[in-house]
mmCIF file with all atom_site columns, C-alpha atoms and ligand atoms in Angstrom:
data_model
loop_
_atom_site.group_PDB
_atom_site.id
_atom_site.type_symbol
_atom_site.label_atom_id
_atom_site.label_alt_id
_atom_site.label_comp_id
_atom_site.label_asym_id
_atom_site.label_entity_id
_atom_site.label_seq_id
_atom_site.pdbx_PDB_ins_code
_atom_site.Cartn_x
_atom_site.Cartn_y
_atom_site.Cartn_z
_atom_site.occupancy
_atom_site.B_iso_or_equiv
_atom_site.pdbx_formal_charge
_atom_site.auth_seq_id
_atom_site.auth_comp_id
_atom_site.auth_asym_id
_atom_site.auth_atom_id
_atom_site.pdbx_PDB_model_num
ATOM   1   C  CA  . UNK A 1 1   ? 13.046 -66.204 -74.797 1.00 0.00 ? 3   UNK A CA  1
ATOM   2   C  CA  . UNK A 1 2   ? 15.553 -64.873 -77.672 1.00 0.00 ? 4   UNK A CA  1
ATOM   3   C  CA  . UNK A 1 3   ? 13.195 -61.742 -77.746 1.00 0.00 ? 5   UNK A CA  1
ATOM   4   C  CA  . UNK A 1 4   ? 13.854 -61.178 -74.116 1.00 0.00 ? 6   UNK A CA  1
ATOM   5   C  CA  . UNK A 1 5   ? 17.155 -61.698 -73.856 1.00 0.00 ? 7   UNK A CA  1
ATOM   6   C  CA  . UNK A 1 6   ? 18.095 -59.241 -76.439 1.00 0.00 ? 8   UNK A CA  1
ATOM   7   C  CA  . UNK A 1 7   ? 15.401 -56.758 -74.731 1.00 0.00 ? 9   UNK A CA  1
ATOM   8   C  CA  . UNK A 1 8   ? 17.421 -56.945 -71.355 1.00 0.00 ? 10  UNK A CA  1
ATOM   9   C  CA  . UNK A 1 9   ? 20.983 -56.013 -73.472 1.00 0.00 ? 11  UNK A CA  1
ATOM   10  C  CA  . UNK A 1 10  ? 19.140 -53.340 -74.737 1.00 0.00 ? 12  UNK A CA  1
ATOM   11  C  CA  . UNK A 1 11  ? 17.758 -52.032 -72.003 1.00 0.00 ? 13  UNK A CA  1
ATOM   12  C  CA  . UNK A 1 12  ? 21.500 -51.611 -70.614 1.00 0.00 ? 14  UNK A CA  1
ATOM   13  C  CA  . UNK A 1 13  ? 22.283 -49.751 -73.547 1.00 0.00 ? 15  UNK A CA  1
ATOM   14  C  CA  . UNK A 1 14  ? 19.639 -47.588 -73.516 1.00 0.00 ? 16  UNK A CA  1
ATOM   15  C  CA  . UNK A 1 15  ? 20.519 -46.832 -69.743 1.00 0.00 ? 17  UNK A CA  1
ATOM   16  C  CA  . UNK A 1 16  ? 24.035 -45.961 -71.380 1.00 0.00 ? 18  UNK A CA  1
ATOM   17  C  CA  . UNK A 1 17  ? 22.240 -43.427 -73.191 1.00 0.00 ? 19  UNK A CA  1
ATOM   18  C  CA  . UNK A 1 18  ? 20.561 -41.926 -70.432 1.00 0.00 ? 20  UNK A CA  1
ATOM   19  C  CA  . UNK A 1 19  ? 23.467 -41.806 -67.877 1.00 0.00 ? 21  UNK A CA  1
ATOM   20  C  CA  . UNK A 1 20  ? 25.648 -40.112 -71.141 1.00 0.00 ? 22  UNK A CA  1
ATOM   21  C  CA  . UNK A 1 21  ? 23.114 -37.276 -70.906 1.00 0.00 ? 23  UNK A CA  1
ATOM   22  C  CA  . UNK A 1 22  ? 23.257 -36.986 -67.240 1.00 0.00 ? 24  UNK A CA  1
ATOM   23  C  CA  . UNK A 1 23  ? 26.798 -37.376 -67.144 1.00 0.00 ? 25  UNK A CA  1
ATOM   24  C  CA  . UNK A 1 24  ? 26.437 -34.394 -69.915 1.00 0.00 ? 26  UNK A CA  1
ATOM   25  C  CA  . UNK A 1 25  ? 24.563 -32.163 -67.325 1.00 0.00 ? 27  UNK A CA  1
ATOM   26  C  CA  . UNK A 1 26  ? 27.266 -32.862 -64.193 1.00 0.00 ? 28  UNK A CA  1
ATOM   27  C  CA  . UNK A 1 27  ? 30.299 -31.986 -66.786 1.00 0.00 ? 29  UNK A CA  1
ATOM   28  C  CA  . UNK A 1 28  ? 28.476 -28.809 -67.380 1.00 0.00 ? 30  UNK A CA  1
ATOM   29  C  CA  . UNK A 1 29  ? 28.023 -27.894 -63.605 1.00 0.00 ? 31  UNK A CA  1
ATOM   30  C  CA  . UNK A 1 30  ? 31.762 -28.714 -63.010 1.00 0.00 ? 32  UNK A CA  1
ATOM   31  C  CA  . UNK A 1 31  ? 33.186 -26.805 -66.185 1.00 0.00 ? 33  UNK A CA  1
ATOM   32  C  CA  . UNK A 1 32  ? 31.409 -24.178 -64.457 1.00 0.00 ? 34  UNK A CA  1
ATOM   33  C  CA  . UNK A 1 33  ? 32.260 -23.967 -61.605 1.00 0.00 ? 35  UNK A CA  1
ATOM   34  C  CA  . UNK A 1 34  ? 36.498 -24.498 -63.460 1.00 0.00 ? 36  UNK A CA  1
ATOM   35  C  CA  . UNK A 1 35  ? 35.443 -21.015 -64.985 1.00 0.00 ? 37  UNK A CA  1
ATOM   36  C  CA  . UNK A 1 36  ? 34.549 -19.316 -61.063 1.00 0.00 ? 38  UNK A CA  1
ATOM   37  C  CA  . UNK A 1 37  ? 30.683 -19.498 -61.136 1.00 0.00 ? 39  UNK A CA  1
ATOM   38  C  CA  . UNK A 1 38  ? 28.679 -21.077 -58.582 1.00 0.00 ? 40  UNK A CA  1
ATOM   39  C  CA  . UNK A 1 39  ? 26.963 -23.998 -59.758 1.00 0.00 ? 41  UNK A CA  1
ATOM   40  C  CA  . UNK A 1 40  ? 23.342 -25.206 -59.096 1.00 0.00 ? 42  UNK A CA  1
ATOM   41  C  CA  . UNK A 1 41  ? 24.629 -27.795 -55.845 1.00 0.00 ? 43  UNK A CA  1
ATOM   42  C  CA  . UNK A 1 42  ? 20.747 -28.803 -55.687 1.00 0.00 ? 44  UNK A CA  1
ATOM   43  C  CA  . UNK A 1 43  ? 21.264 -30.037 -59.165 1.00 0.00 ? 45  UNK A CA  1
ATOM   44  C  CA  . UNK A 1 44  ? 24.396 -32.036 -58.751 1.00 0.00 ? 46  UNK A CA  1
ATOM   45  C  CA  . UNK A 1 45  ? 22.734 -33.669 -55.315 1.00 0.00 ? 47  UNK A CA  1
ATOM   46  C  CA  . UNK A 1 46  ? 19.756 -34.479 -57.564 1.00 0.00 ? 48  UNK A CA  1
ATOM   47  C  CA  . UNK A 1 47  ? 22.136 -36.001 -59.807 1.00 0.00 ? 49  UNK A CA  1
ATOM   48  C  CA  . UNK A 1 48  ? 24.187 -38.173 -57.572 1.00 0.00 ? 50  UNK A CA  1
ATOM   49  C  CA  . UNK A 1 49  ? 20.976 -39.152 -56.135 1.00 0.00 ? 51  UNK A CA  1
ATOM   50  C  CA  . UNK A 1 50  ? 19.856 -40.260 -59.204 1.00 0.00 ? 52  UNK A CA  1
ATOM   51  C  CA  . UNK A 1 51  ? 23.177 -42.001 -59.985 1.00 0.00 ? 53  UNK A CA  1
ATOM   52  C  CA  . UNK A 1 52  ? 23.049 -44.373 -56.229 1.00 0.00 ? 54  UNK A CA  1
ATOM   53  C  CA  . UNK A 1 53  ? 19.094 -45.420 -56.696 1.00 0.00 ? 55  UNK A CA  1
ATOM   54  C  CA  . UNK A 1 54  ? 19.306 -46.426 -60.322 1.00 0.00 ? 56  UNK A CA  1
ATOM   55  C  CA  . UNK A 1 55  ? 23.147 -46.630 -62.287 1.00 0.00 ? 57  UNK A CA  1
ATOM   56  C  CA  . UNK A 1 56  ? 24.479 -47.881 -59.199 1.00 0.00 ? 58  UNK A CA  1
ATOM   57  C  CA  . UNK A 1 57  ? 22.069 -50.302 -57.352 1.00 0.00 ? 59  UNK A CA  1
ATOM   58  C  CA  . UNK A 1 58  ? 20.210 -51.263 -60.685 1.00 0.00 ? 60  UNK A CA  1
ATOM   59  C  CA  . UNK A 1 59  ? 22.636 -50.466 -63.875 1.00 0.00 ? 61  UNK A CA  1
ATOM   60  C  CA  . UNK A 1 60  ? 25.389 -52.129 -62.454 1.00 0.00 ? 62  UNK A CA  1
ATOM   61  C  CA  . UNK A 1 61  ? 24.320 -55.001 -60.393 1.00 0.00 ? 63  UNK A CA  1
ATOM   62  C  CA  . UNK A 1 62  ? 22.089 -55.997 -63.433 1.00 0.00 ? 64  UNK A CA  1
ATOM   63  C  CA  . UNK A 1 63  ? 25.406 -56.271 -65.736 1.00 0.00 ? 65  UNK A CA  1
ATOM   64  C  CA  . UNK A 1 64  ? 27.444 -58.086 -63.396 1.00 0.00 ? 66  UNK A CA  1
ATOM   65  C  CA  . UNK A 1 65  ? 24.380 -60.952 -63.577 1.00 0.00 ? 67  UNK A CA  1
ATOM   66  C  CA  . UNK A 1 66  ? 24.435 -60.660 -67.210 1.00 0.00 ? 68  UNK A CA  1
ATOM   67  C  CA  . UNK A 1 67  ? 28.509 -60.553 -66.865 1.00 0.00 ? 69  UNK A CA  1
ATOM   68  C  CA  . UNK A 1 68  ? 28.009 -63.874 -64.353 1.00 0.00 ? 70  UNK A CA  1
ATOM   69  C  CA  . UNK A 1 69  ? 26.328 -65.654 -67.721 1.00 0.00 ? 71  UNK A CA  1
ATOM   70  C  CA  . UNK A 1 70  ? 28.848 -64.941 -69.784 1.00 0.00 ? 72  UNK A CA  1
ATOM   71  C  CA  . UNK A 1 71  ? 31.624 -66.219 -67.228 1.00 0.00 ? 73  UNK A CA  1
ATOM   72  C  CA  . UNK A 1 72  ? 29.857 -69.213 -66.798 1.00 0.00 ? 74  UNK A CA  1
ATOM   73  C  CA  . UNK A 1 73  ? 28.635 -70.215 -70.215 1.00 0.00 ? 75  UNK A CA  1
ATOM   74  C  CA  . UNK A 1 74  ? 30.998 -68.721 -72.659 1.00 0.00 ? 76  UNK A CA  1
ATOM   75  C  CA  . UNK A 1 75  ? 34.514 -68.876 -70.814 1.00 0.00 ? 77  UNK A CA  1
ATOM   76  C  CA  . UNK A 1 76  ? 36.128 -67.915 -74.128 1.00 0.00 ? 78  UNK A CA  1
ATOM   77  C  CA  . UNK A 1 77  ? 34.599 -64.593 -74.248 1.00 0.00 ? 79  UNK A CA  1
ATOM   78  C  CA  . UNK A 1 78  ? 34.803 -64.140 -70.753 1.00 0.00 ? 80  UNK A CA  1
ATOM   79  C  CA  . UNK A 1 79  ? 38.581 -62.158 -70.523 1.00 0.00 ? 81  UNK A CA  1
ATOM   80  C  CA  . UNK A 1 80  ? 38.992 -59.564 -68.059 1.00 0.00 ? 82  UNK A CA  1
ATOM   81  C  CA  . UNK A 1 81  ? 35.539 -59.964 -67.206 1.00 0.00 ? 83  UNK A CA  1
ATOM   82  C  CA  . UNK A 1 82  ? 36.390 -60.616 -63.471 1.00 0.00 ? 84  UNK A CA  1
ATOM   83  C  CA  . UNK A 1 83  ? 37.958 -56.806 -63.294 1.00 0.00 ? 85  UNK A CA  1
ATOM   84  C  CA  . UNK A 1 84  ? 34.203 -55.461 -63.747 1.00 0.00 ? 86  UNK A CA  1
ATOM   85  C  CA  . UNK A 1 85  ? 32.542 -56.184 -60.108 1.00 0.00 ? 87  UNK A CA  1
ATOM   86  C  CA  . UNK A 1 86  ? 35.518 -53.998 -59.050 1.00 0.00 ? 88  UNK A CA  1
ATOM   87  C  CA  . UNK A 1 87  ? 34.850 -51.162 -61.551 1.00 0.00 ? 89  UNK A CA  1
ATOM   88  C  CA  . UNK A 1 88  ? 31.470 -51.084 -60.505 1.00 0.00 ? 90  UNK A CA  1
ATOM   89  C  CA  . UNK A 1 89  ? 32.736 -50.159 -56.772 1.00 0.00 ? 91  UNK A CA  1
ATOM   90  C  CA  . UNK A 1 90  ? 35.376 -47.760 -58.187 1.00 0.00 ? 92  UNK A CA  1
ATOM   91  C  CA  . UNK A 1 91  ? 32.769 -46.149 -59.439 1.00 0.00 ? 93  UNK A CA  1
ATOM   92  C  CA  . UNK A 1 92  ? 30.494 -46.327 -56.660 1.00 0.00 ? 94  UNK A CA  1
ATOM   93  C  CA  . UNK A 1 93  ? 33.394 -45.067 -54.506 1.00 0.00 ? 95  UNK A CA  1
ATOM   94  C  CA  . UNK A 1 94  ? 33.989 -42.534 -56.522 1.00 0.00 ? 96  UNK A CA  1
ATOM   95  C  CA  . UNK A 1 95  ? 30.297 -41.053 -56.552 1.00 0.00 ? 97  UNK A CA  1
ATOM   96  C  CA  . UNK A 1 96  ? 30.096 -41.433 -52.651 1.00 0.00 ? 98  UNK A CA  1
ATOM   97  C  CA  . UNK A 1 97  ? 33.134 -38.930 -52.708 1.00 0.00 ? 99  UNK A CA  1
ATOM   98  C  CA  . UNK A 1 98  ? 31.708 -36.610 -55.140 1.00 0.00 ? 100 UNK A CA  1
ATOM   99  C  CA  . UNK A 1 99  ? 27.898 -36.886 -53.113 1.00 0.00 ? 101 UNK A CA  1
ATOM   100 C  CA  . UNK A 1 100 ? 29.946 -36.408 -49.901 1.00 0.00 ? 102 UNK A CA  1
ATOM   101 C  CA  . UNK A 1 101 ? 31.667 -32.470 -51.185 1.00 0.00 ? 103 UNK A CA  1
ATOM   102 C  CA  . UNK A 1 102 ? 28.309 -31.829 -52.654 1.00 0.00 ? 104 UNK A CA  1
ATOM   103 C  CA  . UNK A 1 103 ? 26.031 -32.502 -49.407 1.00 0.00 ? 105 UNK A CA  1
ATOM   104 C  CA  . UNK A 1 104 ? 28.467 -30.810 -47.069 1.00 0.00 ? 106 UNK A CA  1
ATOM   105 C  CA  . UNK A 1 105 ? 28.606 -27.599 -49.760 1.00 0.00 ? 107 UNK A CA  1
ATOM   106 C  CA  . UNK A 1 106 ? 25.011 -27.413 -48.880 1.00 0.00 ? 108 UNK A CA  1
ATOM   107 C  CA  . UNK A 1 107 ? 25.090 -27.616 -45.796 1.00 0.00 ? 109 UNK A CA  1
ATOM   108 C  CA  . UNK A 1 108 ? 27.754 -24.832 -45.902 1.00 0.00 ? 110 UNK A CA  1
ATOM   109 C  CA  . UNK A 1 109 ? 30.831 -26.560 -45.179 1.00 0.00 ? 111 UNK A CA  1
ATOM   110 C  CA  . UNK A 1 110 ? 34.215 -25.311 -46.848 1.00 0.00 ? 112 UNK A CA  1
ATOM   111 C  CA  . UNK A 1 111 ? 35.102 -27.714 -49.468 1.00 0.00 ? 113 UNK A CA  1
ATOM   112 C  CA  . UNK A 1 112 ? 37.192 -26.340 -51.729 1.00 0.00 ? 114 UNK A CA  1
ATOM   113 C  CA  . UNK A 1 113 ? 36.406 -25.384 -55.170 1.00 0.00 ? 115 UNK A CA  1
ATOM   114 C  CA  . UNK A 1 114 ? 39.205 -27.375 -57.036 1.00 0.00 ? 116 UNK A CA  1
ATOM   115 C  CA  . UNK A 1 115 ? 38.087 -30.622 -54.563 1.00 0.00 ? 117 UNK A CA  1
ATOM   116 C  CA  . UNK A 1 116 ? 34.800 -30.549 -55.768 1.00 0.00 ? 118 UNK A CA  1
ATOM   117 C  CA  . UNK A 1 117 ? 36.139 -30.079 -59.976 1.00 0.00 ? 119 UNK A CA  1
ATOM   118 C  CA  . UNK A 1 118 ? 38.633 -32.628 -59.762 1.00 0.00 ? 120 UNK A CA  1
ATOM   119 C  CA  . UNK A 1 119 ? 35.988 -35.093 -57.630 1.00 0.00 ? 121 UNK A CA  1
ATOM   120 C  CA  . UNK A 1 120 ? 33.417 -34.526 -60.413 1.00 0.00 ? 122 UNK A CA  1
ATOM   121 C  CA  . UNK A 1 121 ? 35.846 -34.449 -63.492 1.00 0.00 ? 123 UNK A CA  1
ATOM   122 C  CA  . UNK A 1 122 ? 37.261 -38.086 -61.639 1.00 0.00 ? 124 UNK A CA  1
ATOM   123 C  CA  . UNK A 1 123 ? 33.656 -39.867 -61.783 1.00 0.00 ? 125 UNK A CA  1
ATOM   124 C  CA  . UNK A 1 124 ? 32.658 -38.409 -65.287 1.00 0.00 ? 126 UNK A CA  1
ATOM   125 C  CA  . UNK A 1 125 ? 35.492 -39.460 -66.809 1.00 0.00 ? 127 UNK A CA  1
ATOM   126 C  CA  . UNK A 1 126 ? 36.028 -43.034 -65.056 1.00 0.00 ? 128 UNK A CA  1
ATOM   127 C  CA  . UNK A 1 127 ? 32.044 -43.634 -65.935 1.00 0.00 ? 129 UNK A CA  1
ATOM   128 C  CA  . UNK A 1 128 ? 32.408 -42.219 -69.682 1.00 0.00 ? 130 UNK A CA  1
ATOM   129 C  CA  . UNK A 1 129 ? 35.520 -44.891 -70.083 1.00 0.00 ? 131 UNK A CA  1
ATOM   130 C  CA  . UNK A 1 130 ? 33.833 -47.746 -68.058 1.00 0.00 ? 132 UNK A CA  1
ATOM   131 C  CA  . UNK A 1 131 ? 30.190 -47.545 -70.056 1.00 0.00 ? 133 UNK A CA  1
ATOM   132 C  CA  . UNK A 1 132 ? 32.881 -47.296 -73.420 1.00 0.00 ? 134 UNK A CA  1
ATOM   133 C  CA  . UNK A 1 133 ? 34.477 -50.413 -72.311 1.00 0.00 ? 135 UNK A CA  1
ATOM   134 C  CA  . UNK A 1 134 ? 31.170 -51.748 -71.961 1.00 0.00 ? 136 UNK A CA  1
ATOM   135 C  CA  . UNK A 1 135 ? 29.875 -50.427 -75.204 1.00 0.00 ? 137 UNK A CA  1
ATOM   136 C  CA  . UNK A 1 136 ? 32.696 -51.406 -77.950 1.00 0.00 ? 138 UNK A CA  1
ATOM   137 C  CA  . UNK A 1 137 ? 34.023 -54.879 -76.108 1.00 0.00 ? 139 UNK A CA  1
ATOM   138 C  CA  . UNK A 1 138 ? 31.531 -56.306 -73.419 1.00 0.00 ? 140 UNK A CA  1
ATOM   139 C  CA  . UNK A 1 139 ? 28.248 -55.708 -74.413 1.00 0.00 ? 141 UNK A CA  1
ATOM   140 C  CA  . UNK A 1 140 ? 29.641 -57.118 -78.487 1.00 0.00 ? 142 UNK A CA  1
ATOM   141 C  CA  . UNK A 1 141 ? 30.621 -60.310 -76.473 1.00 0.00 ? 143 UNK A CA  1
ATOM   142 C  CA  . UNK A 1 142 ? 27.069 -60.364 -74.697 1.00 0.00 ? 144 UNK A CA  1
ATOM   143 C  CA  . UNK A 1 143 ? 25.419 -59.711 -78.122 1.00 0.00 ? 145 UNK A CA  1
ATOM   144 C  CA  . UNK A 1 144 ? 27.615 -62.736 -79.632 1.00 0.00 ? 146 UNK A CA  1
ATOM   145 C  CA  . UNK A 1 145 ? 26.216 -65.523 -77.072 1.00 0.00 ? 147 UNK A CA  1
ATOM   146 C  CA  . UNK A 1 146 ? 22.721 -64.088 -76.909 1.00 0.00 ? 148 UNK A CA  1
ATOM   147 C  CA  . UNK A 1 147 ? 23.015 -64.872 -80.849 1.00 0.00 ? 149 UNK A CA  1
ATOM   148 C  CA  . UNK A 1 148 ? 24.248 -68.527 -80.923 1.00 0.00 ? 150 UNK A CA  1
ATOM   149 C  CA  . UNK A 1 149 ? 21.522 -69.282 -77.898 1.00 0.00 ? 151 UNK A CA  1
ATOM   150 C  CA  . UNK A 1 150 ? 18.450 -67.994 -77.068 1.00 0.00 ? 152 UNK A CA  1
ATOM   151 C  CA  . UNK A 1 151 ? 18.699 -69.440 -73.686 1.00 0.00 ? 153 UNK A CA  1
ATOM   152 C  CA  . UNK A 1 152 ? 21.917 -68.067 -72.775 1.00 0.00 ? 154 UNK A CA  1
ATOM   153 C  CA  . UNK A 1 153 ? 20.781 -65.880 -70.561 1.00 0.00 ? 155 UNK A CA  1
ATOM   154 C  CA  . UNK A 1 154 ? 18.141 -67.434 -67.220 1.00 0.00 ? 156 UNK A CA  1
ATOM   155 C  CA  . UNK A 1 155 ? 15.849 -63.929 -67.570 1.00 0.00 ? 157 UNK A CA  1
ATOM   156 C  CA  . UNK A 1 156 ? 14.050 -65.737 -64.613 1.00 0.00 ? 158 UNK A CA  1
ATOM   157 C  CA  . UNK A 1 157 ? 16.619 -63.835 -62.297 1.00 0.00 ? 159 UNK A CA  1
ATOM   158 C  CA  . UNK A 1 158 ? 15.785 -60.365 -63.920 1.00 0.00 ? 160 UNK A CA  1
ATOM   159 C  CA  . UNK A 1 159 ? 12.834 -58.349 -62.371 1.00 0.00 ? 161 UNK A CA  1
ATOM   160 C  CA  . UNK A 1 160 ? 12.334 -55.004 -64.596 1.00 0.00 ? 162 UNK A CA  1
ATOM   161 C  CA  . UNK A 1 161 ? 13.292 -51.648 -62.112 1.00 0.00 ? 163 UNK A CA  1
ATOM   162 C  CA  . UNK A 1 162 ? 11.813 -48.507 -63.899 1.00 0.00 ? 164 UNK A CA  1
ATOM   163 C  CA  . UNK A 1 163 ? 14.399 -45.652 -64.597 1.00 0.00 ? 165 UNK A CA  1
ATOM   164 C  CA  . UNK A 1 164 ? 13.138 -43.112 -61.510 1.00 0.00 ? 166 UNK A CA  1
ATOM   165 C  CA  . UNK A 1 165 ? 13.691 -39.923 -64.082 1.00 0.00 ? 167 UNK A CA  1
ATOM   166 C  CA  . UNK A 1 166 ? 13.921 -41.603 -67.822 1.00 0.00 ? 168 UNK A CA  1
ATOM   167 C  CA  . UNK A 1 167 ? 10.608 -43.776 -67.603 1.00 0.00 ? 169 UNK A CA  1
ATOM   168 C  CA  . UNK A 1 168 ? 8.744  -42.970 -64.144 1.00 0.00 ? 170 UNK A CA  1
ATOM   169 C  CA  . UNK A 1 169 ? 9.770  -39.158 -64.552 1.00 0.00 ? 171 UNK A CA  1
ATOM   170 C  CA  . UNK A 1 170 ? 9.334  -38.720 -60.841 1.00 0.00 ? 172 UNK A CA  1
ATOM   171 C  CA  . UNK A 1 171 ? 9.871  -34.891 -61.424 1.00 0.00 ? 173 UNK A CA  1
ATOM   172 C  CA  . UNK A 1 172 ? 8.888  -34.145 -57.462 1.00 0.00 ? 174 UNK A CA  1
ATOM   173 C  CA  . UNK A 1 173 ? 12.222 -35.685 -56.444 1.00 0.00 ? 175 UNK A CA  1
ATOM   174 C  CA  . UNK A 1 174 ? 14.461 -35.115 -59.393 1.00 0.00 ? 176 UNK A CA  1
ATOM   175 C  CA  . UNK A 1 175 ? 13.017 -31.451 -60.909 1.00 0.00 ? 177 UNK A CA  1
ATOM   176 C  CA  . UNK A 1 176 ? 16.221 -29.865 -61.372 1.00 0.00 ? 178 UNK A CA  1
ATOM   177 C  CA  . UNK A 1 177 ? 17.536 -32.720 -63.113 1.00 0.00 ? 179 UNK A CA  1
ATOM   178 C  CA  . UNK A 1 178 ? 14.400 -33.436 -65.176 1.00 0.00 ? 180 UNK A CA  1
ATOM   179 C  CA  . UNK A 1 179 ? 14.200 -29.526 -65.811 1.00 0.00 ? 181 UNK A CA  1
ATOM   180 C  CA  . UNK A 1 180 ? 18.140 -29.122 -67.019 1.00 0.00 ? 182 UNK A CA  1
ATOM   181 C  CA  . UNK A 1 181 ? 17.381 -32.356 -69.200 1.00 0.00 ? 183 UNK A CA  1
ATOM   182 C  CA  . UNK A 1 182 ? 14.183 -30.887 -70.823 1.00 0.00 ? 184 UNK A CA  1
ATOM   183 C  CA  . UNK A 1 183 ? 16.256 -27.482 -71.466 1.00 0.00 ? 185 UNK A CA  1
ATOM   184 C  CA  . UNK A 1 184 ? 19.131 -29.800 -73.123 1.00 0.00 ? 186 UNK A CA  1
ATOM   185 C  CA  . UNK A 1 185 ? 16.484 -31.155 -75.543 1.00 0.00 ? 187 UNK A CA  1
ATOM   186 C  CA  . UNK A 1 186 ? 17.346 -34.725 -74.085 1.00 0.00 ? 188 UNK A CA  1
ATOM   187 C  CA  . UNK A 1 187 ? 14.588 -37.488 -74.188 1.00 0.00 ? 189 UNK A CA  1
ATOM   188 C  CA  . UNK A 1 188 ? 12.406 -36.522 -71.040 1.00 0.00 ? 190 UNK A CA  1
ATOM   189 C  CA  . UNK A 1 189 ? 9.037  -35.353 -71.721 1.00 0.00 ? 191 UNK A CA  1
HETATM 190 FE FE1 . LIG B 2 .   ? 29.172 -51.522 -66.046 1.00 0.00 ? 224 LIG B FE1 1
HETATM 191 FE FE1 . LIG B 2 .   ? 27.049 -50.200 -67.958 1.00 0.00 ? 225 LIG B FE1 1
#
């Protein structure tokens, strides 16, 4: 059980690893398109794709269960923890918006260039601050019960949801992703 327990908090950090690098690739398309180019749209739909099947309905919903443990067993370490549901949907929010200006780019709308920077700058930056959050606070106070009880966590509830581009590298739906990813030397093979 202890073994498993710690496996699932690691798994959410490693998923912190691999949104960082995707989160990478999207600050390069809009710093790009700040300097007048065009970027790769197809890319940045791939992206946000990526970002509503796995971050947002797996990542996220995942943590607020592990969150939902903490609450309940370890009320002392549980401060502020009732803000993070709504971060999640912030976020969420946020990403629909960004998807939205992306989609109707391709499909030739005008949306206007600074819409699209700020929009992506926006959910980069909110994500980098919420997974740091996570990272240097939460995820310590997760580490600290998981440590004083093996059982602290019911890993009954948790069902294992493969990473679509880190672990099933389902390149046929996210090739421009998995391709920028490969050139960035990041951990896709
Ligand atoms: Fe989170
Ligand atoms: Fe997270």
């Amino acid at each position: 059980m202890g073994h498993d327990t710690r496996q699932l908090i690691e798994e959410l950090r490693e998923d912190h690893r691999n949104m960082a690098l995707v989160l990478d690739v999207l600050e390069q398309t809009a710093a790009s398109a700040r300097s007048g180019e065009d970027p790769d749209f197809e890319l940045i739909d791939e992206i946000m794709r990526y970002m509503t099947v796995y971050p947002d309905a797996v990542h996220h919903p995942k943590e607020d269960l592990v969150y939902g443990e903490l609450i309940r067993n370890r009320p002392q370490l549980a401060s502020d923890l009732e803000d993070v549901p709504a971060d999640h949907r912030q976020i969420a929010e946020l990403g629909s918006k960004l998807r939205d200006d992306v989609e109707a780019i391709i499909a030739g709308a005008a949306v206007r260039r600074e819409s699209f920077v700020k929009d992506a700058s926006d959910y980069v930056r909110r994500l980098r601050e919420h997974m740091q959050w996570e990272e240097t606070d939460l995820f310590k106070r997760v580490d600290e019960m998981i440590g004083k009880d093996d059982r602290a966590i019911n890993i009954d509830e948790f069902q294992h949801i493969k990473d679509p581009v880190f672990e099933l590298e389902i390149e046929s739906v996210f090739e421009r992703l998995t391709a920028s990813l490969k050139n960035a030397g990041c951990g896709v093979k």
